[in-house]
PDB file of C-alpha atoms in Angstrom:
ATOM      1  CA  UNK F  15       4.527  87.361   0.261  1.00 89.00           C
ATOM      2  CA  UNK F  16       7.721  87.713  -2.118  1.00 92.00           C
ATOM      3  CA  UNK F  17       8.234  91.494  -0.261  1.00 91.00           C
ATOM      4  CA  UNK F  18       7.715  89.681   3.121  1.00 94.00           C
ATOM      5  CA  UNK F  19      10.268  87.175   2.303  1.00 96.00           C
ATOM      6  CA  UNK F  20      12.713  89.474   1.231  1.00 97.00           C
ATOM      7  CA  UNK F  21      12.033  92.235   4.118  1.00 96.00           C
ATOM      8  CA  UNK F  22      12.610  89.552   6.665  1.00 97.00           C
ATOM      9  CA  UNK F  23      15.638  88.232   5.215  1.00 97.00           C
ATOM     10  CA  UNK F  24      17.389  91.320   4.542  1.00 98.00           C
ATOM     11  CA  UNK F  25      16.862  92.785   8.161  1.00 98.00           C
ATOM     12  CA  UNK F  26      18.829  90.126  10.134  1.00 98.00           C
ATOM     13  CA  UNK F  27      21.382  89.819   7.962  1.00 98.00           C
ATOM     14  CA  UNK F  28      22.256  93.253   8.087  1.00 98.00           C
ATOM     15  CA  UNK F  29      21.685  93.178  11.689  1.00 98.00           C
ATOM     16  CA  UNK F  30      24.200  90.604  11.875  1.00 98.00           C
ATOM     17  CA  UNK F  31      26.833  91.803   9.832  1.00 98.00           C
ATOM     18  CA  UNK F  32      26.503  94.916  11.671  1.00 98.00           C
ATOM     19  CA  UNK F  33      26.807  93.534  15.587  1.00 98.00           C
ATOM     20  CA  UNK F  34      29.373  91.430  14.226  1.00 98.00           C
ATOM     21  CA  UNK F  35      31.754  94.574  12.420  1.00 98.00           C
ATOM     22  CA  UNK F  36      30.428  96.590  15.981  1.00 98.00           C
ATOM     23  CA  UNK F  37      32.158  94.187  18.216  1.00 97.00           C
ATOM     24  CA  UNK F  38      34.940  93.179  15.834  1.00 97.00           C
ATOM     25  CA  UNK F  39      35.847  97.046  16.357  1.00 97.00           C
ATOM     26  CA  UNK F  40      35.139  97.328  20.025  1.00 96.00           C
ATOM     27  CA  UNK F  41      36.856  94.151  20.786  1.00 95.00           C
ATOM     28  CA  UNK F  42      39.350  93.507  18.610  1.00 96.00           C
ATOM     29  CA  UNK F  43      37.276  90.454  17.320  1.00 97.00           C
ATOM     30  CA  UNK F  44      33.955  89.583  16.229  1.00 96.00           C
ATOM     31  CA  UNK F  45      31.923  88.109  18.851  1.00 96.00           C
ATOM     32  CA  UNK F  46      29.703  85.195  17.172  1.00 96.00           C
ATOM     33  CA  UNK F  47      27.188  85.278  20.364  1.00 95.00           C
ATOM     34  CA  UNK F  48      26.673  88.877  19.964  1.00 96.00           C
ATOM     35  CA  UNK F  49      26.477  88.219  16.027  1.00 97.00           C
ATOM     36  CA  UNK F  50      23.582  85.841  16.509  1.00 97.00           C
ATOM     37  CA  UNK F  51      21.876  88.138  18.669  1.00 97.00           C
ATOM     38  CA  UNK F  52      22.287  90.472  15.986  1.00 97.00           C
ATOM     39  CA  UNK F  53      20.723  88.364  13.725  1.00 98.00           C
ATOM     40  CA  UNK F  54      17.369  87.780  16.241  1.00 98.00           C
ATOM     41  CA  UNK F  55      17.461  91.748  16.608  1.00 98.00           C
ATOM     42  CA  UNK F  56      16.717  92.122  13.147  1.00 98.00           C
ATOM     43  CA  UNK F  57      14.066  89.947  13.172  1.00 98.00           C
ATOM     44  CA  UNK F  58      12.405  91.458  16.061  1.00 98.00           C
ATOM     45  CA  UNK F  59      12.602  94.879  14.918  1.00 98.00           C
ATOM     46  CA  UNK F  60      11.515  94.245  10.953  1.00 97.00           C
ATOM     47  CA  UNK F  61       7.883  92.135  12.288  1.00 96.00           C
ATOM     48  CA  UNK F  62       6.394  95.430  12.865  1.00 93.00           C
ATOM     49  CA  UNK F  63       6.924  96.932   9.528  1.00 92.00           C
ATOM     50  CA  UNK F  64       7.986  93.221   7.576  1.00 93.00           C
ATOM     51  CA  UNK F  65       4.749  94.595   5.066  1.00 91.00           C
ATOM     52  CA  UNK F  66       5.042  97.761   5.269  1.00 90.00           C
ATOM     53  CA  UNK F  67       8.608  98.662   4.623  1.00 93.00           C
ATOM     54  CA  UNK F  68      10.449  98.592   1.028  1.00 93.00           C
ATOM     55  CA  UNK F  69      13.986  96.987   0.654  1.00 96.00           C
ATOM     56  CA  UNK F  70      16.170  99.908   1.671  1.00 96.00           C
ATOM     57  CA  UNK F  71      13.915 100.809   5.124  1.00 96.00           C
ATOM     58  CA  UNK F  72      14.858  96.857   6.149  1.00 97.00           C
ATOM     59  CA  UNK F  73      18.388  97.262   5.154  1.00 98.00           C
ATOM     60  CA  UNK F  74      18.410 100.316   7.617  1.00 98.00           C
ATOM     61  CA  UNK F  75      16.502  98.842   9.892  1.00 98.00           C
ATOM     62  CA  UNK F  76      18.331  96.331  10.524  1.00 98.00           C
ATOM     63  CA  UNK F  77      21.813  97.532  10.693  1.00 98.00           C
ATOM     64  CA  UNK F  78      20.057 100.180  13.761  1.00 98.00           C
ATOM     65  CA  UNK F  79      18.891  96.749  15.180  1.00 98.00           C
ATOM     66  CA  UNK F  80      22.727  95.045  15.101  1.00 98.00           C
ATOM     67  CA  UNK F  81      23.686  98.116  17.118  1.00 98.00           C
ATOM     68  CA  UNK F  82      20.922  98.819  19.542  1.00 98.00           C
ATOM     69  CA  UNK F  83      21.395  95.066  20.387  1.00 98.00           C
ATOM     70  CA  UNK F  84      25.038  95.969  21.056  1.00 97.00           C
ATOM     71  CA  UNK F  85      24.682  98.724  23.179  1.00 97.00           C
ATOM     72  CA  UNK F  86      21.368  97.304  24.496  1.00 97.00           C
ATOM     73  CA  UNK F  87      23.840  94.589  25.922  1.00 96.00           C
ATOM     74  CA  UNK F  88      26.616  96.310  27.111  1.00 95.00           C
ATOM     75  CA  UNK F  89      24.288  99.069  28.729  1.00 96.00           C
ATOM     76  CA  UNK F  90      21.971  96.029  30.392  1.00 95.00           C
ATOM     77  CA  UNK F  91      25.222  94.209  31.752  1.00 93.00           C
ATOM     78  CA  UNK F  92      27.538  97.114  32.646  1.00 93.00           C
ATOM     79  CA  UNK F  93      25.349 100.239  33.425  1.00 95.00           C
ATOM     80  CA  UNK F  94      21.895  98.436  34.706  1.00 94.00           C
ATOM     81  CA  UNK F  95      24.591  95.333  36.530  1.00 92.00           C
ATOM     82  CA  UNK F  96      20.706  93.420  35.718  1.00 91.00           C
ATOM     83  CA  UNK F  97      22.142  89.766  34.713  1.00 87.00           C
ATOM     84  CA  UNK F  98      20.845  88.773  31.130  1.00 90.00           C
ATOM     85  CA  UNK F  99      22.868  85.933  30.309  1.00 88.00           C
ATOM     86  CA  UNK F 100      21.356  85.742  26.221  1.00 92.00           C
ATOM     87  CA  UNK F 101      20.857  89.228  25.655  1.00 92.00           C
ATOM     88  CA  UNK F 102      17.097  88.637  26.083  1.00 95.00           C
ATOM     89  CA  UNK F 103      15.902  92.187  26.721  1.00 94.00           C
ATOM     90  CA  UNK F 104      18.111  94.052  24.332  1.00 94.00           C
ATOM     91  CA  UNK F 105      16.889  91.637  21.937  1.00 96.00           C
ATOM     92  CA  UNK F 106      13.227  91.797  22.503  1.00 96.00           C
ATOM     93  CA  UNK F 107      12.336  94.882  24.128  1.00 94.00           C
ATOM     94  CA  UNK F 108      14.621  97.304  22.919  1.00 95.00           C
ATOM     95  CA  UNK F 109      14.450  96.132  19.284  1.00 97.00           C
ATOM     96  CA  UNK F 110      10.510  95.685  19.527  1.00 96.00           C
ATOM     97  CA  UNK F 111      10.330  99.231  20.575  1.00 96.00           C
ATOM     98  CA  UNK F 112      12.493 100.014  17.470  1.00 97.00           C
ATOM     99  CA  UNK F 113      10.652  97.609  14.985  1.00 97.00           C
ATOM    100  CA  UNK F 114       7.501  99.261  16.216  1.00 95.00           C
ATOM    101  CA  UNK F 115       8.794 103.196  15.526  1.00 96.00           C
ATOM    102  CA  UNK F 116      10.293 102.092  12.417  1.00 96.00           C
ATOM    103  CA  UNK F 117       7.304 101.534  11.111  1.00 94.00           C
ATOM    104  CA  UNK F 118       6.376 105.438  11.146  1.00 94.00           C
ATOM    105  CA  UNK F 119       9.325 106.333   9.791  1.00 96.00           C
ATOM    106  CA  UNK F 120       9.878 103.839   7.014  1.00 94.00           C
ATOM    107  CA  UNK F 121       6.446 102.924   6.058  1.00 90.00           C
ATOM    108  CA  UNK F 122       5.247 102.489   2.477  1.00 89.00           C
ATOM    109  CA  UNK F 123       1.963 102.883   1.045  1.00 73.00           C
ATOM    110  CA  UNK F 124       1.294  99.553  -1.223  1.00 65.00           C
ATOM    111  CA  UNK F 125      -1.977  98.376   0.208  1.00 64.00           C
ATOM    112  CA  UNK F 126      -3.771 101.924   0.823  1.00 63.00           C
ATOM    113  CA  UNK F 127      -3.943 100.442   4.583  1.00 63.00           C
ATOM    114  CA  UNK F 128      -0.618 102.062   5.908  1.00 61.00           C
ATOM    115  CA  UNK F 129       0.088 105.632   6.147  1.00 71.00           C
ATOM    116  CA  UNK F 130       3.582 106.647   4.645  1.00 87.00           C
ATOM    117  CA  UNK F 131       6.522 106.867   6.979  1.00 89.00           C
ATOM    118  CA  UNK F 132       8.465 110.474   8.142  1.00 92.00           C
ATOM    119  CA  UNK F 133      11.125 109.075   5.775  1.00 91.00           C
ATOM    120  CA  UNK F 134       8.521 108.924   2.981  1.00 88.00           C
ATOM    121  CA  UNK F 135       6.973 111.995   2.679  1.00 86.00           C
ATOM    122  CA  UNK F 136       4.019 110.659   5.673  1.00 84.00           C
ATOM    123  CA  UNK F 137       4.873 113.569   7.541  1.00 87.00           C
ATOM    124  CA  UNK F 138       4.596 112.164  11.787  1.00 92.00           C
ATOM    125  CA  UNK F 139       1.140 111.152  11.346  1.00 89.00           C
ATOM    126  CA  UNK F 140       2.246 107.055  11.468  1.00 89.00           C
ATOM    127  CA  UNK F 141       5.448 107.769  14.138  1.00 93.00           C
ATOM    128  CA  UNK F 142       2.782 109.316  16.006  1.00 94.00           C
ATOM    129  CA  UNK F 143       0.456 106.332  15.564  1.00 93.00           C
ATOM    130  CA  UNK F 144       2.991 103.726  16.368  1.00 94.00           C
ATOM    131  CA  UNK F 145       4.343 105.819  19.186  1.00 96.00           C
ATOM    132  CA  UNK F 146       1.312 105.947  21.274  1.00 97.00           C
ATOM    133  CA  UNK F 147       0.572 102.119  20.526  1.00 95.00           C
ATOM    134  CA  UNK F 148       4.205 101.475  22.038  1.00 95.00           C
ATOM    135  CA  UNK F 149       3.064 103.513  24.691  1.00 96.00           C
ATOM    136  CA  UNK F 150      -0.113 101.576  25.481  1.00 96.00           C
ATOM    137  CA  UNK F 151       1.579  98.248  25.331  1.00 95.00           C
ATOM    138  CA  UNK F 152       4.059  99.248  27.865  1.00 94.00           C
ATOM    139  CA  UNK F 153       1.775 100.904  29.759  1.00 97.00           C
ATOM    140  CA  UNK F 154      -0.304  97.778  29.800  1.00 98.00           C
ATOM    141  CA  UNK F 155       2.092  95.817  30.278  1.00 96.00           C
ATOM    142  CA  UNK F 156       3.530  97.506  33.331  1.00 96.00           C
ATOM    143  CA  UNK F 157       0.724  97.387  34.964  1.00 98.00           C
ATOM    144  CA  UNK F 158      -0.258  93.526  34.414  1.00 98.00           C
ATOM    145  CA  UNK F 159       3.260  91.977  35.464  1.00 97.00           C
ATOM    146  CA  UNK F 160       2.692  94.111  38.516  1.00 97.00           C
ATOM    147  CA  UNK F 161      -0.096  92.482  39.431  1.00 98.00           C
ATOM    148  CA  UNK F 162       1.418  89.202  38.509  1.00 97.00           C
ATOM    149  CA  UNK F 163       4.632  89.871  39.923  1.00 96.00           C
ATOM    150  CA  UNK F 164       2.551  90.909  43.258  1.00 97.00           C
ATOM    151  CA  UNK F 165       0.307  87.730  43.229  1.00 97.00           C
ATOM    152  CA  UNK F 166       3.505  85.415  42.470  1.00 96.00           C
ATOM    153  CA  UNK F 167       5.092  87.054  45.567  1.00 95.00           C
ATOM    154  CA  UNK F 168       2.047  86.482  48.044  1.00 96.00           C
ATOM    155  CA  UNK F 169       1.354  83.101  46.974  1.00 95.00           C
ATOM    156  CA  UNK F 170       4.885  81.163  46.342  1.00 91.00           C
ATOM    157  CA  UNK F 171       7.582  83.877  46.756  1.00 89.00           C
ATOM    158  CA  UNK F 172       9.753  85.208  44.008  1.00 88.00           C
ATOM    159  CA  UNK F 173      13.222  83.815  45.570  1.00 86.00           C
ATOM    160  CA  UNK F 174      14.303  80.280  46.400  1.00 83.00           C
ATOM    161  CA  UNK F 175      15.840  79.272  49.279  1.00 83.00           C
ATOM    162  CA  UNK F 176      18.682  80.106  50.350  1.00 86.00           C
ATOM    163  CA  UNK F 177      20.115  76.651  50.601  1.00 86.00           C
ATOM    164  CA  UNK F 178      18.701  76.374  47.008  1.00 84.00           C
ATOM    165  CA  UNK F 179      21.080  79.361  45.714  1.00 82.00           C
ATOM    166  CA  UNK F 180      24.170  77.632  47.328  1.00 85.00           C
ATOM    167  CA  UNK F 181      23.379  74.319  46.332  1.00 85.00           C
ATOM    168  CA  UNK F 182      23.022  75.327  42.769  1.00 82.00           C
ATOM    169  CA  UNK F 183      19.077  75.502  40.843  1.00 77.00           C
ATOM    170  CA  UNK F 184      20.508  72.898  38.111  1.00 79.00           C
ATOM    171  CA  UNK F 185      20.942  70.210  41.169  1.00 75.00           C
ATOM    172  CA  UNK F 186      17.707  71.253  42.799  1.00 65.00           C
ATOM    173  CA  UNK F 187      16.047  70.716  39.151  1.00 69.00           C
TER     174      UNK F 187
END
């Protein structure tokens, strides 16, 4: 419990540290919002591994996390133009696809139940495992908010009116 603690302490705050020094130096100053996203990166992408990784794979996996939720960011909101007002998906999805690989490359053997990471002398026998898990999960998970998507569309519609979008959702709520 002690190693959990620590893993999923150390993660964020490295992830923090790091989104804030990444935007202090893109910016010209550190950008708390960005900073506190950082800090949710790193908890996303060390509860794959939060048992399975040692001290220094959470320190590194967390400063990768305060920059992927950086770039994640500015990619989303510049490249994509997809509106993400918190961050959400550069948060979640791009650091849960890292948490999840990081596990085959930093993974330790404490328990005898987890294969050692790349990084570790595991050769790719766990990034291969965890790859093709992240591969399923999206896979499944493209396919089921399809369907929702698709039954959310027949049945109410996935727009609101457009006297709803001038009038503003907060009044209409």
């Amino acid at each position: 419990l002690g190693k959990i603690f620590a893993t999923t302490t150390i993660a964020p705050a490295f992830a923090t540290c790091t989104a804030m020094i990444f935007t202090w130096i893109k910016n010209g100053a550190p950008d708390v919002s960005m900073s506190l996203n950082g800090s949710l990166a790193g908890l996303v992408a060390i509860t794959a591994g939060c048992n399975n990784v040692d001290i220094p794979g959470a320190a590194i996996i967390g400063i990768v996390a305060g920059i992927l939720v950086c770039v994640g960011v500015y990619f989303i909101e510049n490249t994509l133009k997809i509106d993400d007002p918190v961050g959400a998906v550069a948060v979640h999805f791009c650091n849960g696809l890292w948490g999840t690989l990081a596990v085959g490359l930093f993974g330790v053997v404490e328990d005898g139940n987890t294969t050692k990471g790349l990084f570790y002398g595991g050769g790719f026998s766990q990034l291969g495992l965890q790859l093709l898990g992240m591969l399923c999960t999206a896979a499944f998970t493209a396919v089921t908010i399809t369907i929702t998507f698709l039954v959310i569309k027949a049945i109410f519609g996935l727009r609101v009116s457009e006297e709803e979008e001038i009038i503003g959702l907060d009044l209409e709520e």
